[in-house]
Amino acid sequence: MSAPTPPSSPRIRSARGSLVVAIDGPAASGKSSTAQWVAQRLGFRHVDSGALYRAATAVAIARAGEEFDEATVLSGLDEISLRPAQHSFMPIWKRGEMEELIRAPEVTRNVSRVAQMEGVRKWVNVHVREAAQGRDVVVDGRDIGTVVFPDADLKVFLIADPWERARRRLTQRHGRGPTDAEIADETERLVQRDAKDATQTVQAKDAILIDTTYLTQAEQVERIVSLARVFRDDASADGSGERG
Ligand code: CDP
């Protein structure tokens, strides 16, 4: 007996049978939280590629401190796996959850360096593609629409003013409104990380650009869900959409 479709879930289906929504953008543009909400609304699974880069970094730091080298990072990858959760996948290290560990400031400080390592990029891409195999997914990162899923059904590139991104990130982290001085410091850190991540942060030619500076989180989620619905209508019109 199949589970009933939740009322909020648009019934969309691409010609290949499963659907990929790619959400890319710079640091703290709201990709992960937006992707999580969009996945829930659509009844899809969320795959956070940044969480895997962070997991690789966290394990390297645990083994060798912040002075870790590439060999340390690569030899730690085998200890990390992705465990399916209800609407997402969680990185696991030696059977332990890593959610808190991967958000530590020393991980954020070092993750861009790890993300430049070719072996790490290959490892992340294998895990992300495996997680997406045969299921409908919302995948977020920086190169999802260009490298990981160049044939994604829907590609979105999120941007926002750096000051606003810094303000949101601090509010999320501390649960209170930050001061202007705190926002200025965080903006500096974000802009530096953007520069380090610039090579892989590429907007695909066929991605839809959404500037979220003046949007609420609920509004940006709604826009992407609506875009997915447009896709559903197109798929039905050419006969490849799901019936019913
Ligand atoms: O949420 P935030 O934008 O702070 O970062 P994240 O999505 O958790 O990604 C952490 C880091 O992983 C980024 O700063 C990039 O260095 C790297 N990354 C990447 O290179 N390619 C991706 N597809 C995703 C993340």
CSV table of C-alpha atoms and ligand atoms in Angstrom, one decimal:
chain,number,residue,atom,x,y,z
A,1,MET,CA,0.0,0.0,0.0
A,2,SER,CA,1.5,3.3,-1.0
A,3,ALA,CA,1.7,6.3,1.4
A,4,PRO,CA,-0.8,9.1,0.6
A,5,THR,CA,0.7,12.2,-0.9
A,6,PRO,CA,0.6,15.1,1.6
A,7,PRO,CA,-1.6,17.9,0.5
A,8,SER,CA,1.3,20.4,0.3
A,9,SER,CA,3.3,18.2,-2.0
A,10,PRO,CA,3.0,19.1,-5.7
A,11,ARG,CA,3.0,16.0,-7.8
A,12,ILE,CA,5.9,16.6,-10.1
A,13,ARG,CA,7.9,14.1,-12.0
A,14,SER,CA,10.6,14.6,-14.7
A,15,ALA,CA,11.0,12.4,-17.7
A,16,ARG,CA,13.9,10.4,-16.0
A,17,GLY,CA,11.6,9.4,-13.1
A,18,SER,CA,13.2,11.3,-10.3
A,19,LEU,CA,13.7,15.0,-9.9
A,20,VAL,CA,16.7,17.1,-8.9
A,21,VAL,CA,16.4,20.6,-7.7
A,22,ALA,CA,19.8,22.3,-7.4
A,23,ILE,CA,20.3,25.3,-5.1
A,24,ASP,CA,23.6,27.1,-5.3
A,25,GLY,CA,25.0,30.3,-4.0
A,26,PRO,CA,27.7,32.0,-1.8
A,27,ALA,CA,28.3,31.6,1.9
A,28,ALA,CA,25.3,32.2,4.2
A,29,SER,CA,23.0,33.0,1.2
A,30,GLY,CA,20.4,30.8,3.0
A,31,LYS,CA,20.9,27.8,0.7
A,32,SER,CA,20.8,25.0,3.3
A,33,SER,CA,17.8,26.2,5.3
A,34,THR,CA,15.9,27.1,2.1
A,35,ALA,CA,16.7,23.7,0.6
A,36,GLN,CA,15.5,21.9,3.7
A,37,TRP,CA,12.2,23.7,3.7
A,38,VAL,CA,11.7,23.3,0.0
A,39,ALA,CA,12.5,19.5,0.3
A,40,GLN,CA,9.8,19.2,3.1
A,41,ARG,CA,7.2,21.1,1.1
A,42,LEU,CA,7.8,18.9,-2.0
A,43,GLY,CA,8.2,15.7,-0.1
A,44,PHE,CA,11.8,15.4,-1.4
A,45,ARG,CA,15.0,14.5,0.5
A,46,HIS,CA,17.5,17.3,1.2
A,47,VAL,CA,21.2,16.7,0.4
A,48,ASP,CA,23.6,19.4,1.9
A,49,SER,CA,26.9,19.0,0.0
A,50,GLY,CA,28.5,21.7,2.2
A,51,ALA,CA,27.9,19.4,5.2
A,52,LEU,CA,30.2,16.8,3.6
A,53,TYR,CA,33.0,19.4,3.0
A,54,ARG,CA,32.6,20.4,6.6
A,55,ALA,CA,32.6,16.8,7.8
A,56,ALA,CA,35.9,16.1,6.0
A,57,THR,CA,37.4,19.3,7.6
A,58,ALA,CA,36.1,18.4,11.1
A,59,VAL,CA,37.7,14.9,11.0
A,60,ALA,CA,41.0,16.3,9.8
A,61,ILE,CA,41.0,18.9,12.6
A,62,ALA,CA,40.2,16.2,15.2
A,63,ARG,CA,43.1,14.1,14.0
A,64,ALA,CA,45.8,16.7,13.5
A,65,GLY,CA,44.5,20.1,14.7
A,66,GLU,CA,44.2,23.1,12.3
A,67,GLU,CA,47.6,22.5,10.8
A,68,PHE,CA,46.4,19.3,9.0
A,69,ASP,CA,47.7,18.4,5.6
A,70,GLU,CA,46.0,16.9,2.5
A,71,ALA,CA,47.1,13.4,3.4
A,72,THR,CA,45.4,13.6,6.8
A,73,VAL,CA,42.1,14.9,5.1
A,74,LEU,CA,42.1,12.1,2.5
A,75,SER,CA,42.8,9.3,5.0
A,76,GLY,CA,39.9,10.5,7.2
A,77,LEU,CA,37.3,10.3,4.4
A,78,ASP,CA,36.7,6.6,4.8
A,79,GLU,CA,35.4,7.1,8.4
A,80,ILE,CA,32.6,9.4,7.2
A,81,SER,CA,29.3,8.2,5.8
A,82,LEU,CA,25.9,9.7,5.0
A,83,ARG,CA,22.9,8.4,7.0
A,84,PRO,CA,19.4,8.9,5.6
A,85,ALA,CA,17.1,10.9,8.0
A,86,GLN,CA,13.4,11.7,7.4
A,87,HIS,CA,13.8,14.6,4.9
A,88,SER,CA,17.6,14.7,4.7
A,89,PHE,CA,21.0,12.9,5.0
A,90,MET,CA,23.3,13.4,7.9
A,91,PRO,CA,27.1,13.0,7.9
A,92,ILE,CA,28.2,10.4,10.4
A,93,TRP,CA,31.6,9.9,11.8
A,94,LYS,CA,32.4,6.4,13.4
A,95,ARG,CA,28.6,6.1,14.0
A,96,GLY,CA,28.3,9.4,15.7
A,97,GLU,CA,26.3,12.4,14.5
A,98,MET,CA,28.4,15.4,13.5
A,99,GLU,CA,25.8,18.2,13.3
A,100,GLU,CA,27.4,20.4,16.0
A,101,LEU,CA,31.0,19.5,15.2
A,102,ILE,CA,30.7,20.6,11.5
A,103,ARG,CA,29.4,24.1,12.5
A,104,ALA,CA,32.4,24.9,14.8
A,105,PRO,CA,34.2,28.1,13.9
A,106,GLU,CA,37.5,26.3,13.3
A,107,VAL,CA,35.7,24.1,10.7
A,108,THR,CA,34.3,27.2,9.0
A,109,ARG,CA,37.8,28.8,9.0
A,110,ASN,CA,39.4,25.8,7.3
A,111,VAL,CA,36.7,24.4,5.0
A,112,SER,CA,37.5,26.4,1.9
A,113,ARG,CA,41.1,25.0,1.9
A,114,VAL,CA,39.7,21.4,2.1
A,115,ALA,CA,37.2,22.2,-0.6
A,116,GLN,CA,40.1,23.0,-3.0
A,117,MET,CA,41.4,19.4,-2.7
A,118,GLU,CA,40.5,17.4,-5.8
A,119,GLY,CA,40.2,14.1,-3.9
A,120,VAL,CA,37.7,15.6,-1.5
A,121,ARG,CA,35.6,17.1,-4.3
A,122,LYS,CA,35.4,13.7,-6.0
A,123,TRP,CA,34.5,12.0,-2.7
A,124,VAL,CA,31.7,14.6,-2.0
A,125,ASN,CA,30.3,14.3,-5.5
A,126,VAL,CA,30.2,10.5,-5.3
A,127,HIS,CA,28.3,10.6,-2.0
A,128,VAL,CA,25.9,13.3,-3.2
A,129,ARG,CA,25.1,11.4,-6.5
A,130,GLU,CA,24.6,8.2,-4.6
A,131,ALA,CA,22.2,9.9,-2.1
A,132,ALA,CA,20.2,11.2,-5.0
A,133,GLN,CA,20.1,7.9,-6.9
A,134,GLY,CA,16.5,7.0,-7.8
A,135,ARG,CA,14.9,9.6,-5.5
A,136,ASP,CA,13.6,13.2,-5.7
A,137,VAL,CA,16.1,15.5,-4.1
A,138,VAL,CA,16.9,19.1,-3.3
A,139,VAL,CA,20.7,19.5,-3.3
A,140,ASP,CA,22.5,22.6,-2.2
A,141,GLY,CA,26.0,23.8,-2.6
A,142,ARG,CA,28.1,25.8,-4.9
A,143,ASP,CA,28.7,23.7,-8.0
A,144,ILE,CA,25.6,21.5,-8.0
A,145,GLY,CA,24.0,23.0,-11.1
A,146,THR,CA,27.3,23.1,-13.0
A,147,VAL,CA,29.4,20.1,-12.0
A,148,VAL,CA,27.4,17.6,-9.8
A,149,PHE,CA,24.1,17.7,-11.7
A,150,PRO,CA,24.5,19.7,-14.9
A,151,ASP,CA,21.2,18.2,-16.0
A,152,ALA,CA,19.2,19.1,-12.8
A,153,ASP,CA,15.5,19.7,-13.6
A,154,LEU,CA,15.5,23.0,-11.8
A,155,LYS,CA,18.5,25.2,-10.9
A,156,VAL,CA,18.3,28.1,-8.6
A,157,PHE,CA,21.2,30.5,-7.7
A,158,LEU,CA,20.6,32.4,-4.4
A,159,ILE,CA,22.4,35.7,-3.7
A,160,ALA,CA,22.0,38.4,-1.0
A,161,ASP,CA,23.9,41.5,0.0
A,162,PRO,CA,26.9,40.5,2.2
A,163,TRP,CA,25.8,42.7,5.1
A,164,GLU,CA,22.4,41.0,5.2
A,165,ARG,CA,23.9,37.6,4.9
A,166,ALA,CA,26.2,38.4,7.9
A,167,ARG,CA,23.2,39.7,9.9
A,168,ARG,CA,21.2,36.5,9.2
A,169,ARG,CA,24.1,34.2,10.0
A,170,LEU,CA,24.7,35.9,13.4
A,171,THR,CA,21.1,36.0,14.3
A,172,GLN,CA,20.8,32.2,13.5
A,173,ARG,CA,24.0,31.5,15.5
A,174,HIS,CA,23.3,33.6,18.6
A,175,GLY,CA,19.4,33.8,18.6
A,176,ARG,CA,19.5,37.6,19.0
A,177,GLY,CA,20.0,40.7,16.9
A,178,PRO,CA,23.7,41.4,16.4
A,179,THR,CA,25.4,44.8,16.8
A,180,ASP,CA,26.7,46.7,13.8
A,181,ALA,CA,30.3,46.0,14.8
A,182,GLU,CA,29.6,42.3,15.0
A,183,ILE,CA,27.9,42.4,11.5
A,184,ALA,CA,30.9,44.3,10.1
A,185,ASP,CA,33.3,41.6,11.4
A,186,GLU,CA,31.2,38.8,10.1
A,187,THR,CA,30.7,40.5,6.7
A,188,GLU,CA,34.5,40.6,6.4
A,189,ARG,CA,34.8,36.9,7.1
A,190,LEU,CA,32.1,36.0,4.6
A,191,VAL,CA,33.6,38.1,1.9
A,192,GLN,CA,37.0,36.4,2.5
A,193,ARG,CA,35.4,33.0,2.3
A,194,ASP,CA,33.5,34.0,-0.9
A,195,ALA,CA,36.9,34.9,-2.4
A,196,LYS,CA,38.4,31.5,-1.4
A,197,ASP,CA,35.4,29.7,-2.8
A,198,ALA,CA,35.1,31.8,-6.0
A,199,THR,CA,36.4,29.1,-8.4
A,200,GLN,CA,33.7,26.6,-7.6
A,201,THR,CA,30.8,29.1,-6.9
A,202,VAL,CA,29.4,29.3,-10.4
A,203,GLN,CA,25.9,30.2,-11.5
A,204,ALA,CA,24.8,27.7,-14.2
A,205,LYS,CA,23.7,29.4,-17.5
A,206,ASP,CA,20.2,27.9,-17.0
A,207,ALA,CA,19.9,28.7,-13.3
A,208,ILE,CA,17.3,31.1,-12.1
A,209,LEU,CA,18.8,33.9,-10.0
A,210,ILE,CA,17.0,34.9,-6.8
A,211,ASP,CA,18.2,37.9,-4.8
A,212,THR,CA,17.0,37.2,-1.3
A,213,THR,CA,18.2,40.5,0.3
A,214,TYR,CA,14.6,41.8,0.7
A,215,LEU,CA,12.8,38.4,0.9
A,216,THR,CA,11.8,36.5,4.0
A,217,GLN,CA,12.8,32.9,4.3
A,218,ALA,CA,9.2,31.9,3.7
A,219,GLU,CA,9.0,34.0,0.5
A,220,GLN,CA,12.1,32.5,-0.9
A,221,VAL,CA,10.9,29.0,-0.2
A,222,GLU,CA,7.6,29.8,-1.8
A,223,ARG,CA,9.3,31.1,-5.0
A,224,ILE,CA,11.3,27.9,-5.4
A,225,VAL,CA,8.3,25.7,-4.7
A,226,SER,CA,6.3,27.7,-7.3
A,227,LEU,CA,9.1,27.2,-9.8
A,228,ALA,CA,9.0,23.5,-9.2
A,229,ARG,CA,5.2,23.6,-9.8
A,230,VAL,CA,5.8,25.3,-13.2
A,231,PHE,CA,8.2,22.5,-14.0
A,232,ARG,CA,5.4,20.0,-13.1
A,233,ASP,CA,3.0,21.7,-15.4
A,234,ASP,CA,5.5,21.7,-18.3
A,235,ALA,CA,6.2,18.0,-17.7
A,236,SER,CA,2.5,17.2,-17.8
A,237,ALA,CA,2.0,19.2,-20.9
A,238,ASP,CA,4.6,17.2,-22.9
A,239,GLY,CA,3.2,13.9,-21.7
A,240,SER,CA,6.1,13.0,-19.4
A,241,GLY,CA,4.5,14.2,-16.2
A,242,GLU,CA,3.1,11.9,-13.5
A,243,ARG,CA,-0.6,11.1,-13.9
A,244,GLY,CA,-3.2,11.8,-11.3
B,1,CDP,O1,26.3,27.5,4.7
B,1,CDP,P1,27.6,28.1,4.2
B,1,CDP,O2,27.4,28.8,2.9
B,1,CDP,O3,28.3,28.8,5.3
B,1,CDP,O4,28.6,26.9,3.8
B,1,CDP,P2,28.3,25.4,3.4
B,1,CDP,O5,27.3,25.3,2.4
B,1,CDP,O6,28.1,24.7,4.7
B,1,CDP,O7,29.7,25.0,2.7
B,1,CDP,C1,30.9,25.0,3.5
B,1,CDP,C2,32.1,25.1,2.5
B,1,CDP,O8,32.1,24.0,1.7
B,1,CDP,C3,32.1,26.3,1.5
B,1,CDP,O9,32.7,27.5,2.1
B,1,CDP,C4,32.9,25.8,0.4
B,1,CDP,O10,34.3,25.9,0.6
B,1,CDP,C5,32.6,24.3,0.4
B,1,CDP,N1,31.6,23.8,-0.6
B,1,CDP,C6,32.1,23.7,-1.9
B,1,CDP,O11,33.2,23.9,-2.2
B,1,CDP,N2,31.2,23.1,-2.9
B,1,CDP,C7,30.0,22.8,-2.5
B,1,CDP,N3,29.2,22.3,-3.5
B,1,CDP,C8,29.5,23.0,-1.2
B,1,CDP,C9,30.4,23.6,-0.3
